Coordinates of C-alpha atoms in Angstrom, one line a residue:
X43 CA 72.6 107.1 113.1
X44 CA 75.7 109.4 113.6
X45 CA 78.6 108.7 111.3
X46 CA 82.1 109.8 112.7
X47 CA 85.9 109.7 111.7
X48 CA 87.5 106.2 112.6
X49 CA 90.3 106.2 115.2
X50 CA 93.1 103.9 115.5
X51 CA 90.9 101.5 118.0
X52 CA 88.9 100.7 114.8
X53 CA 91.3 99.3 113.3
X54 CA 90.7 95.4 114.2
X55 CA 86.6 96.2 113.3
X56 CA 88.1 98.3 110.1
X57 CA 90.3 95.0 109.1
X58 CA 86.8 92.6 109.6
X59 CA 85.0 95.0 107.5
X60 CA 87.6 95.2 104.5
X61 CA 87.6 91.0 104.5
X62 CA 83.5 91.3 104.2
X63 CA 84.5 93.9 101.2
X64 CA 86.8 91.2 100.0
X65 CA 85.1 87.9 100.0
X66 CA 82.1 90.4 98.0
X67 CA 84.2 91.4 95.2
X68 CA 85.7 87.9 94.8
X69 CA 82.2 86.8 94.1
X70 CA 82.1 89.5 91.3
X71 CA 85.0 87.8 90.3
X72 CA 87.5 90.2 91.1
X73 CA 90.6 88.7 92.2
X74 CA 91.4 85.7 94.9
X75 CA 91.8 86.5 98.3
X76 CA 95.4 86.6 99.6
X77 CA 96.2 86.3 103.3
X78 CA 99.5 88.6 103.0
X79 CA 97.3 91.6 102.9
X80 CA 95.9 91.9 106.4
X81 CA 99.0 93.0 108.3
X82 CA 99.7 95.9 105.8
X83 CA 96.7 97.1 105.8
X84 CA 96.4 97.6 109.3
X85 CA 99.8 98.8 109.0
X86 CA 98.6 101.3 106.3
X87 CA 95.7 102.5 108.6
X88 CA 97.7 103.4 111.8
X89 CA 100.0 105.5 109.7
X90 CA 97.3 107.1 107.6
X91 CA 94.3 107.7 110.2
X92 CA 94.1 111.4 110.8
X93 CA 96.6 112.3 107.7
X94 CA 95.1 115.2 105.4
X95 CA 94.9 112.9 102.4
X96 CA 92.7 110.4 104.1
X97 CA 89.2 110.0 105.4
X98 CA 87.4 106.9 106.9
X99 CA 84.2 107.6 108.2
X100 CA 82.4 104.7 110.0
X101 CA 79.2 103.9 111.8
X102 CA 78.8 102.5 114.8
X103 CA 77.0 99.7 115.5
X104 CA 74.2 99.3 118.2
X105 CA 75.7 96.4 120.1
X106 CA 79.7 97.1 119.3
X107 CA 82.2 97.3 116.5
X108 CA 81.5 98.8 113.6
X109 CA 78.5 98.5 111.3
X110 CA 80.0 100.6 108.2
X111 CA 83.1 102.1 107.0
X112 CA 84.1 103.8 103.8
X113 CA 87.4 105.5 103.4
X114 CA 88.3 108.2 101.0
X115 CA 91.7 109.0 99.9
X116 CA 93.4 112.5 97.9
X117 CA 96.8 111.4 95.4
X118 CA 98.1 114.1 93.2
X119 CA 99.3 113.2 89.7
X120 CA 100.9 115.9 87.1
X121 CA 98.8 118.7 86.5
X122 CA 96.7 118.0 82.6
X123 CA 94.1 120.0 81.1
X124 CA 91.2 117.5 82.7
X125 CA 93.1 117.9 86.6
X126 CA 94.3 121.2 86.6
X127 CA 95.4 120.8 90.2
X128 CA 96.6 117.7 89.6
X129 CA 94.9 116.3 92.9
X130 CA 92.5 113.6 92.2
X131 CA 90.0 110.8 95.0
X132 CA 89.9 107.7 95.3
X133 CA 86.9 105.9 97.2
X134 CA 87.9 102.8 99.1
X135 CA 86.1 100.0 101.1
X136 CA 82.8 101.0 101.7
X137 CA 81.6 98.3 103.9
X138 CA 78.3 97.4 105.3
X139 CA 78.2 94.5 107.9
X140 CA 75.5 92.5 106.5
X141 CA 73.6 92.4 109.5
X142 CA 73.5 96.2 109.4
X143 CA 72.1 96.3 105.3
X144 CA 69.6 98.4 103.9
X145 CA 69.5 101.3 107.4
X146 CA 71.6 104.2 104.7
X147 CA 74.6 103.1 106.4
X148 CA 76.9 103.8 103.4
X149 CA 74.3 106.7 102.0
X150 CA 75.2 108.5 105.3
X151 CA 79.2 107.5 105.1
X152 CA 79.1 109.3 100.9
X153 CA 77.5 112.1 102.1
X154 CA 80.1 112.6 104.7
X155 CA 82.9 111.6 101.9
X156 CA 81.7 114.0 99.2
X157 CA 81.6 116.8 101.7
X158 CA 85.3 116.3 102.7
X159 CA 86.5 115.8 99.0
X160 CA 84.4 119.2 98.0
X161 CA 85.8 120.9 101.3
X162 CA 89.3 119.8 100.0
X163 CA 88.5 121.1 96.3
X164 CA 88.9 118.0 95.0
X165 CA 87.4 117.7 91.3
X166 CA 87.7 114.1 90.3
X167 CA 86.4 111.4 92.6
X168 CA 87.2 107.7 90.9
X169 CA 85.9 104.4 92.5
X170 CA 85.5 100.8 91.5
X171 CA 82.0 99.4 92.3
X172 CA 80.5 96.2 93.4
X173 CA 77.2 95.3 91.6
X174 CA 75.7 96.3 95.1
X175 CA 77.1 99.5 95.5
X176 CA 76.7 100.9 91.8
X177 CA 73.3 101.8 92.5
X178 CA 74.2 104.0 95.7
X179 CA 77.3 105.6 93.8
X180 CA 75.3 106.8 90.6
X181 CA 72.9 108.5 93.2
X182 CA 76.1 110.6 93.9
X183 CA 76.2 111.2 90.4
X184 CA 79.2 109.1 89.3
X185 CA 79.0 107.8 85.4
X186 CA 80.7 105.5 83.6
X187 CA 84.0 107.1 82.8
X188 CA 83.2 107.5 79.1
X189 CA 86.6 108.3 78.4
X190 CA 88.1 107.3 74.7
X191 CA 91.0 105.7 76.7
X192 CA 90.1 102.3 78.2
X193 CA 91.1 101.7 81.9
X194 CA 93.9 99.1 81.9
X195 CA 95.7 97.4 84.8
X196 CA 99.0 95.9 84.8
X197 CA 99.8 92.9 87.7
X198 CA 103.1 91.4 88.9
X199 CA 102.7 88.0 87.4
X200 CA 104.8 86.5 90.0

């Protein structure tokens, strides 16, 4: 298995993936799936593929299109005494096709994500899990926050 960085021509198989991702976290129960999103995303991905403050790393699969993505992104906040640089990740659809489960698919895509964030000196990686993927991510050594601040979230109610 050979993961490599995702090229605009992904970007149909990218889109399939990330509606997998979706329909999985709405069983969670994380949030209803909107249609509006599909066009901006791809939108989002021509722009951003290749940019220094993104990675997606995908791996092909045997008989075409994709069988695994995961995409890792760099923001910068103010500087604070827990990001001294400011510059924090963010870890983004990682995808398996489920006809592709269980081969390390997405072990293989973290390695290559952790080496890029560590490359860029990034410090602070956050990501929100799916009860599939927890497992995998505290592997890589991510914890539960454990921060006295809880994490809130504000939505548009309109």
């Amino acid at each position: 298995m050979s993961v490599r960085a995702a090229i605009h021509d992904d970007i149909p198989e990218l889109l399939r993936l990330r509606e997998i991702l979706a329909d999985r976290m709405a069983q969670d129960g994380s949030y209803p799936v909107d249609g509006d999103w599909r066009r901006a995303y791809a939108d989002s991905l021509t722009e951003r593929l290749g940019s220094d403050d993104t990675a997606v790393y995908v791996v092909d699969a045997p008989s075409g299109g994709l069988a695994a993505c995961g995409m890792g992104l760099i923001f910068e906040r103010f500087p604070g005494p827990s990001l001294p640089d400011g510059r924090y990740g963010y870890i983004q659809g990682m995808t398996t096709d489920p006809g592709h489960r269980r081969r390390g698919h997405s072990r293989a895509i973290m390695s290559r994500l952790m080496e890029w964030y560590r490359g860029s000196r990034i410090q602070r990686v956050d990501l929100h899990a799916t009860s599939d993927g927890e497992p995998l991510y505290r592997e890589f050594g991510f914890v539960d926050d454990g921060h006295h601040y809880p994490s809130l979230t504000w939505r548009d109610p309109s």
